[in-house]
mmCIF file of C-alpha atoms and ligand atoms in Angstrom:
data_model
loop_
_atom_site.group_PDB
_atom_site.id
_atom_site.type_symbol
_atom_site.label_atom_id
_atom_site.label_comp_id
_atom_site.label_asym_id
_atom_site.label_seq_id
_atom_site.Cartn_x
_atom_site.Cartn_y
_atom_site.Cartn_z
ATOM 1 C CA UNK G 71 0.000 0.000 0.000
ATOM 2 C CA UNK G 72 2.979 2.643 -0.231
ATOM 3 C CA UNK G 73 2.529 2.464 -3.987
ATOM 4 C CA UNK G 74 0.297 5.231 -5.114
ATOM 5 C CA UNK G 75 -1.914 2.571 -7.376
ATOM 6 C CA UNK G 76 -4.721 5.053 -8.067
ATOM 7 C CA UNK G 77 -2.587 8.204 -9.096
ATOM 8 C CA UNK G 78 -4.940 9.987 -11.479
ATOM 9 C CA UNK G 79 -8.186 7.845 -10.619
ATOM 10 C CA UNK G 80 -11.076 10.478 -9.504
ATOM 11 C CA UNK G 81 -12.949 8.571 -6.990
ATOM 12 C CA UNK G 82 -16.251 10.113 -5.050
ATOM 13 C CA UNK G 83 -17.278 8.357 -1.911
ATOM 14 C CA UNK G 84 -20.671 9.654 -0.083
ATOM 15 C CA UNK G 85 -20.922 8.806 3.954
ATOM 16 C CA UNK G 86 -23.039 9.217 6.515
ATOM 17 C CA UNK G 87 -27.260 9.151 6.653
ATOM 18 C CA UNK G 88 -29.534 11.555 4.816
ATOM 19 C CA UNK G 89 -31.133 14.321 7.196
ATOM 20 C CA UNK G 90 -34.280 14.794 6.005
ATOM 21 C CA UNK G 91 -35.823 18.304 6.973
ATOM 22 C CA UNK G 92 -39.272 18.519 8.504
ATOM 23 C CA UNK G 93 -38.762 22.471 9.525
ATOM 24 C CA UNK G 94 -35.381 25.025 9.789
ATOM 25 C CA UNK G 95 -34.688 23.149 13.439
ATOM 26 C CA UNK G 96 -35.472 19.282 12.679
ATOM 27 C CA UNK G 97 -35.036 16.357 10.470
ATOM 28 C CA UNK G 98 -35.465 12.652 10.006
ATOM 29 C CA UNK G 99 -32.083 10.764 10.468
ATOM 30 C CA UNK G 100 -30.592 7.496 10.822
ATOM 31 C CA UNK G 101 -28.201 6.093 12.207
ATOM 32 C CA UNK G 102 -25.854 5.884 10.171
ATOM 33 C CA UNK G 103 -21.906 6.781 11.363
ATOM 34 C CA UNK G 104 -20.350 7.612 8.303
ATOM 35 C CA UNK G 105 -17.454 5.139 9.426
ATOM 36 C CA UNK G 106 -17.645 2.814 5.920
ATOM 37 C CA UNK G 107 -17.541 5.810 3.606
ATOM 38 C CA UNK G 108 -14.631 7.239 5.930
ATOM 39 C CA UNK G 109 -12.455 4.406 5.410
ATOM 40 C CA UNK G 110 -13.253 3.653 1.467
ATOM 41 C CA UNK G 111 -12.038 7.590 1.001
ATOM 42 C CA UNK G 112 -9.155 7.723 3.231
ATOM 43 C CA UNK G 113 -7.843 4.296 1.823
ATOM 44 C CA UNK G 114 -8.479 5.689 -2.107
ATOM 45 C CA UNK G 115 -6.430 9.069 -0.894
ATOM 46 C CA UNK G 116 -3.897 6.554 0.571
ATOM 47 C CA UNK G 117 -3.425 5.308 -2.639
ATOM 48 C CA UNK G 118 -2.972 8.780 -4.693
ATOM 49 C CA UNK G 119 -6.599 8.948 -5.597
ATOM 50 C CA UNK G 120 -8.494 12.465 -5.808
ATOM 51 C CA UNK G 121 -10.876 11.989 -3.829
ATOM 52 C CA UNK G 122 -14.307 13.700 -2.902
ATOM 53 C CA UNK G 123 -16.204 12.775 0.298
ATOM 54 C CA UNK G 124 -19.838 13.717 0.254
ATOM 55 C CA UNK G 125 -20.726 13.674 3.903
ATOM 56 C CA UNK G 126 -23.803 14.100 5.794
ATOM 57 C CA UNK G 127 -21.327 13.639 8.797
ATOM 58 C CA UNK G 128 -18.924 16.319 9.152
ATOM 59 C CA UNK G 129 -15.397 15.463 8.320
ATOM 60 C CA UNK G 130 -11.733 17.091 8.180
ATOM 61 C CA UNK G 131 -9.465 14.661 6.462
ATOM 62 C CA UNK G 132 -6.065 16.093 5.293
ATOM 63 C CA UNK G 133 -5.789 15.332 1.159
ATOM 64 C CA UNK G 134 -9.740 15.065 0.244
ATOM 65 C CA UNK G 135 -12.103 17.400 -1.217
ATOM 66 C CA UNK G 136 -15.041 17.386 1.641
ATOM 67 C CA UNK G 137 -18.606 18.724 0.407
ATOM 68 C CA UNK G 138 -21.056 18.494 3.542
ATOM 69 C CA UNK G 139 -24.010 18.208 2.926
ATOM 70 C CA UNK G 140 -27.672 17.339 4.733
ATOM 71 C CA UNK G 141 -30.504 15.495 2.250
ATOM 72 C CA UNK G 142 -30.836 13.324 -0.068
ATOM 73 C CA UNK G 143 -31.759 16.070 -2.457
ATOM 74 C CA UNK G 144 -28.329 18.041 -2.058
ATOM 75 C CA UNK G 145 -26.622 14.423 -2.369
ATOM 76 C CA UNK G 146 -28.152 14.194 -5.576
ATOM 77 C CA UNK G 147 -27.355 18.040 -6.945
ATOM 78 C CA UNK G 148 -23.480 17.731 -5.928
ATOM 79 C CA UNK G 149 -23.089 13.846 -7.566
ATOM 80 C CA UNK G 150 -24.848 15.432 -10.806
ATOM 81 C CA UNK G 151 -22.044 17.880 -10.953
ATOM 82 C CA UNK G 152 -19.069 15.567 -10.182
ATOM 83 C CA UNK G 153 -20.485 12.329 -11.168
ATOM 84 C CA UNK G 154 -19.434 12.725 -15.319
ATOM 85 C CA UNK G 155 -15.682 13.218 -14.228
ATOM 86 C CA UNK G 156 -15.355 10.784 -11.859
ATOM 87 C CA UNK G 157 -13.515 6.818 -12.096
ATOM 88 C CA UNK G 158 -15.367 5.619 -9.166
ATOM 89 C CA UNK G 159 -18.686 6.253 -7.103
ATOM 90 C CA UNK G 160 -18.777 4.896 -3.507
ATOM 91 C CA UNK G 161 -22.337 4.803 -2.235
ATOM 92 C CA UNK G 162 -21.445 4.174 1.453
ATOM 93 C CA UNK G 163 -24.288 6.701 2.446
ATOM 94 C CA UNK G 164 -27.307 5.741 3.881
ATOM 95 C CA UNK G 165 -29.720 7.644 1.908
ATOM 96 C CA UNK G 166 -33.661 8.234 3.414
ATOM 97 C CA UNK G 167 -36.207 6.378 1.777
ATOM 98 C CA UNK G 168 -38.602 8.934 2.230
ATOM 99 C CA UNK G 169 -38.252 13.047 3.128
ATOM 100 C CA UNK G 170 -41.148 15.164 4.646
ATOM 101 C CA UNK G 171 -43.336 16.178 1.595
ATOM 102 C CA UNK G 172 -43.531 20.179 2.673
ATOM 103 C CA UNK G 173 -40.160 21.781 4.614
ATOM 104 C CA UNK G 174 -41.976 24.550 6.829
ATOM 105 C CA UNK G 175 -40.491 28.240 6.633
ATOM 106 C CA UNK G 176 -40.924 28.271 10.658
ATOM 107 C CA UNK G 177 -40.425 26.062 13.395
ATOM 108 C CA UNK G 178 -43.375 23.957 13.644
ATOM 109 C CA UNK G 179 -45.593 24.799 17.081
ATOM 110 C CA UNK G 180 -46.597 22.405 19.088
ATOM 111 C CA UNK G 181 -50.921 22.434 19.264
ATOM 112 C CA UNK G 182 -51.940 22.482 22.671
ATOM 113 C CA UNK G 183 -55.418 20.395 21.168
ATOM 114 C CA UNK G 184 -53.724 17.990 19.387
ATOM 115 C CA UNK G 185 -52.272 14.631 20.519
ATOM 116 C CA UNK G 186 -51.251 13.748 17.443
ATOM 117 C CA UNK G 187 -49.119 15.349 14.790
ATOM 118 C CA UNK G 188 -48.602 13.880 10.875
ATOM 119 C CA UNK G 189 -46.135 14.147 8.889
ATOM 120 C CA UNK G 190 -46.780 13.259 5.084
ATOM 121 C CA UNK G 191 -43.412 11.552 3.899
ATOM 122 C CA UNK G 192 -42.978 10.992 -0.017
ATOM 123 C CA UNK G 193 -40.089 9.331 -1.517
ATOM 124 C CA UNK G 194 -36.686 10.043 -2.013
ATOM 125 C CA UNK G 195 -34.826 9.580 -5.833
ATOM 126 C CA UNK G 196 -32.829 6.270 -5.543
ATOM 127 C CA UNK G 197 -29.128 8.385 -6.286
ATOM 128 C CA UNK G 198 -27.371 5.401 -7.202
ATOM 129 C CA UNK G 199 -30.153 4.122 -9.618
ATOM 130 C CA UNK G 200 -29.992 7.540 -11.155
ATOM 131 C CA UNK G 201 -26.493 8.206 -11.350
ATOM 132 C CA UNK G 202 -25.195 4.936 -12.455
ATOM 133 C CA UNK G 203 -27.504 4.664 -15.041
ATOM 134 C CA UNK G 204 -25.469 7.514 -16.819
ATOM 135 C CA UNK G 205 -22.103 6.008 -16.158
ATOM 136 C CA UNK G 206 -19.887 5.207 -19.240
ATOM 137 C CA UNK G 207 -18.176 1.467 -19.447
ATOM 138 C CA UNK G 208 -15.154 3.123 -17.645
ATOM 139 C CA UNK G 209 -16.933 3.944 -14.395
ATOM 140 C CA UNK G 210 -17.420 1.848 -12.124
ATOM 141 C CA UNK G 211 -20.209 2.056 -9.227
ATOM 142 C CA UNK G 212 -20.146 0.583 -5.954
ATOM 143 C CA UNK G 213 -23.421 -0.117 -4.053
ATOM 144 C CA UNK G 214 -24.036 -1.358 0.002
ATOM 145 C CA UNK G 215 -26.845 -3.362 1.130
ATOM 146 C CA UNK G 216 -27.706 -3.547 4.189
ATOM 147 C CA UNK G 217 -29.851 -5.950 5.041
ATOM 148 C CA UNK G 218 -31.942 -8.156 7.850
ATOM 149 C CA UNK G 219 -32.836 -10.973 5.739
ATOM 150 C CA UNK G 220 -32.174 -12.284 2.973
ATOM 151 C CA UNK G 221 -28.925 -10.863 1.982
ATOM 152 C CA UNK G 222 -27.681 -12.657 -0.960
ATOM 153 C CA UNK G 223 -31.388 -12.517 -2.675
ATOM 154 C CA UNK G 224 -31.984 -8.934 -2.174
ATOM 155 C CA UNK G 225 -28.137 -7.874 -3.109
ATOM 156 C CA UNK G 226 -28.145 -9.387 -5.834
ATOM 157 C CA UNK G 227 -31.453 -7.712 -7.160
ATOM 158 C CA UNK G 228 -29.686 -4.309 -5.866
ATOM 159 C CA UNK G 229 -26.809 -4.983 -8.515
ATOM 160 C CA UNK G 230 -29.260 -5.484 -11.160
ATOM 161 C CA UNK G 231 -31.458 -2.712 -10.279
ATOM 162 C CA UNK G 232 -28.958 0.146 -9.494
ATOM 163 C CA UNK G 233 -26.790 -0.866 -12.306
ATOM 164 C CA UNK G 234 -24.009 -1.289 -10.283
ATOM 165 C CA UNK G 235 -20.649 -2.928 -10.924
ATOM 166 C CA UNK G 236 -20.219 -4.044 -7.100
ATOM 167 C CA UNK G 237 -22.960 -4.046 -4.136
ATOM 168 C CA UNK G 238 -21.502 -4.873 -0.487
ATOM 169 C CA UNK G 239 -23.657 -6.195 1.119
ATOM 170 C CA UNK G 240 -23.958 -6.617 5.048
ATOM 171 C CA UNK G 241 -26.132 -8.427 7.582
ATOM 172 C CA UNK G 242 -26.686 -5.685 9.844
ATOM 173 C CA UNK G 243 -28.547 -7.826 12.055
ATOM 174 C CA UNK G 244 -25.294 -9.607 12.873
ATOM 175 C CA UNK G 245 -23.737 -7.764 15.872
ATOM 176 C CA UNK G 246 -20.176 -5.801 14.845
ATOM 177 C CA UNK G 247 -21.895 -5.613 11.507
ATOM 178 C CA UNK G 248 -23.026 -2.626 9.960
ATOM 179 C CA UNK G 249 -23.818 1.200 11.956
ATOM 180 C CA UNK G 250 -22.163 2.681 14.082
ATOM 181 C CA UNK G 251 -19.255 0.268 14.850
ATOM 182 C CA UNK G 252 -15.914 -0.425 13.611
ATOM 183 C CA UNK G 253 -16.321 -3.830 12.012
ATOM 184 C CA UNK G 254 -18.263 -5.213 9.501
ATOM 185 C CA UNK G 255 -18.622 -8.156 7.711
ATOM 186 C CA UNK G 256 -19.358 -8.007 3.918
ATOM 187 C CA UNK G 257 -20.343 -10.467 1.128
ATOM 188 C CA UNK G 258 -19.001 -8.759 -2.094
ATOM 189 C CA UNK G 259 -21.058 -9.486 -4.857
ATOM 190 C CA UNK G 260 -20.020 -8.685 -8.891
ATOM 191 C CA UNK G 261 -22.594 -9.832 -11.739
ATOM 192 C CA UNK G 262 -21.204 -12.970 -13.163
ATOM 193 C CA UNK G 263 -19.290 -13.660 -10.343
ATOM 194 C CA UNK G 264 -19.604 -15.978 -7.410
ATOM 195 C CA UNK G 265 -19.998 -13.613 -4.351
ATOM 196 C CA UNK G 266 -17.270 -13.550 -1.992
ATOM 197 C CA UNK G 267 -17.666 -13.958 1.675
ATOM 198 C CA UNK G 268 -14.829 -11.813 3.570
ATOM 199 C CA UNK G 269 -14.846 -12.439 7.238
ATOM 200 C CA UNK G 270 -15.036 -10.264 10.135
ATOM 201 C CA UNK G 271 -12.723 -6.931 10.006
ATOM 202 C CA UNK G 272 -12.402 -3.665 10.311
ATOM 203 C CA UNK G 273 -13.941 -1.074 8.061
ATOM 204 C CA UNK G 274 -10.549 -0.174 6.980
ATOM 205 C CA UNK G 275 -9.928 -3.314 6.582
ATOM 206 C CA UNK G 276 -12.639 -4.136 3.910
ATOM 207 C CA UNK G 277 -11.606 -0.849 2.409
ATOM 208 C CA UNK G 278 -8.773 -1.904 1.509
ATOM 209 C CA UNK G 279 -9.755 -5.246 0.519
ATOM 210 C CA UNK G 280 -11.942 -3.577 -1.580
ATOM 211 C CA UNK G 281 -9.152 -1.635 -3.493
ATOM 212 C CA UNK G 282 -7.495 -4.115 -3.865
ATOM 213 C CA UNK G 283 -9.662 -6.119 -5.796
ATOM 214 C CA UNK G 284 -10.701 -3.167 -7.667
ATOM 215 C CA UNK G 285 -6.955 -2.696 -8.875
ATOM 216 C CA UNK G 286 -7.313 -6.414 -9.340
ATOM 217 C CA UNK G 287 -10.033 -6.384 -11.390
HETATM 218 O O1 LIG M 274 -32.261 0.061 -1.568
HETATM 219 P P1 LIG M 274 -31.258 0.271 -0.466
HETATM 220 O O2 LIG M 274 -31.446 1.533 0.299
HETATM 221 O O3 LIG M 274 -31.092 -0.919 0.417
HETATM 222 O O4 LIG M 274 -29.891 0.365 -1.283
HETATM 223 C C1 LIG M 274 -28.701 0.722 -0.676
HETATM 224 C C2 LIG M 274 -27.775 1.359 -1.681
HETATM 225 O O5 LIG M 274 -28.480 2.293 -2.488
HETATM 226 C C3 LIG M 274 -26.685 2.153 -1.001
HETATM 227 O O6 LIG M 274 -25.534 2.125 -1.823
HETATM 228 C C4 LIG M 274 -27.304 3.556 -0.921
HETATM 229 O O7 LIG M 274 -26.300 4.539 -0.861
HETATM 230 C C5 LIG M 274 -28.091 3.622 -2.206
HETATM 231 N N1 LIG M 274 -29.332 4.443 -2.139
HETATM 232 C C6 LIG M 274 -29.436 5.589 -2.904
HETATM 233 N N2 LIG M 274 -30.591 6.346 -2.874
HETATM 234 C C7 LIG M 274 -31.644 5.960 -2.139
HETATM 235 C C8 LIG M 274 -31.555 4.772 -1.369
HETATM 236 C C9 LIG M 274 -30.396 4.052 -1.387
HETATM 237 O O8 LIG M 274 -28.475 5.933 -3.582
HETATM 238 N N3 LIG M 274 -32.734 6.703 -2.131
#
């Protein structure tokens, strides 16, 4: 890894959950730590890569370009303007599935008759469906999947669907798995490949496992 293996390779990671805004003070989050997208960018800038890090988690790594940004909206606006450059797109972020249909001007009051308050949700753009189905045969998109059940079945519908070149997918049921810790364990699927099982290890870890096989590739 002192070899600088992706000199000249643009590579884009986004990180961290979606914060989807219900007023100027609140949002729907997740849990999401950022950690996976962390380590795929710092190991790509280890390597010489340019990197970007679109982060819904704030960030100050030495030798990246860092765009932070909240929703899945402004996720979308800043891939559309780096995407067409770019070698690689990481999708470590956990985007929202849905964002509050109407952001209110004002902080939302609380009703003194009201028990109950509704917020209408409608859906978020999939980013990686949309982006990757612009990329050229010399990009190459990389897609998570986190998952409960059925990991291999719905991963491998994710790689058809998205259009990506690699999903990593995750049982985030599995404790050290997934958010918010510094291990995960990933099955790396590629389409016309057998997936590959990696065991138990860090994030960085599987980063770099991951670059490597990319390089490999
Ligand atoms: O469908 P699901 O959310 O499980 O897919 C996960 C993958 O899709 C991740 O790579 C995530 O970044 C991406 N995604 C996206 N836009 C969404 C939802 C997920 O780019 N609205």
């Amino acid at each position: 890894f002192t070899e600088k293996k992706l000199n000249g390779k643009r590579v884009i990671v986004t990180a961290g959950g979606t914060k989807e805004a219900i007023d100027p003070v609140r949002f729907i989050g997740n849990r999401s730590s950022g950690k996976m997208g962390f380590a795929m960018a710092k190991v790509a800038r280890d390597l010489g890569a340019e990197v970007t890090l679109i982060t819904t988690v704030p960030a100050s790594f030495a030798g990246m370009n860092i765009i932070q940004i909240q929703t899945a909206d402004e996720m979308m606006q800043q891939l559309k303007d780096v995407f067409p450059k770019a070698d690689v797109l990481i999708m470590a972020a956990a985007v929202a599935d849905f964002k509050p249909m109407k952001v209110a001007d004002q902080k939302i009051k609380k009703n003194d008759d009201e028990d109950i308050f509704t917020i209408k949700l409608t859906k978020n753009p999939d980013i990686l469906q949309t982006i990757a189905a612009t990329k050229t045969s010399q990009q190459f998109v990389v897609g998570f999947a986190a998952e409960t059940q059925h990991l291999l079945d719905n991963a491998e519908k994710k790689l058809n669907k998205k259009h990506a070149d690699v999903i990593l997918a995750n049982d985030v049921s599995q404790k050290n798995a997934g958010f918010n810790v510094d291990t995960n364990k990933v099955t790396l699927l590629q389409k016309g490949h057998e997936p590959i099982n990696w065991p138990l290890m860090s994030k960085t870890e599987v980063a770099k496992k991951f670059w490597d096989l990319y390089l490999n590739k």
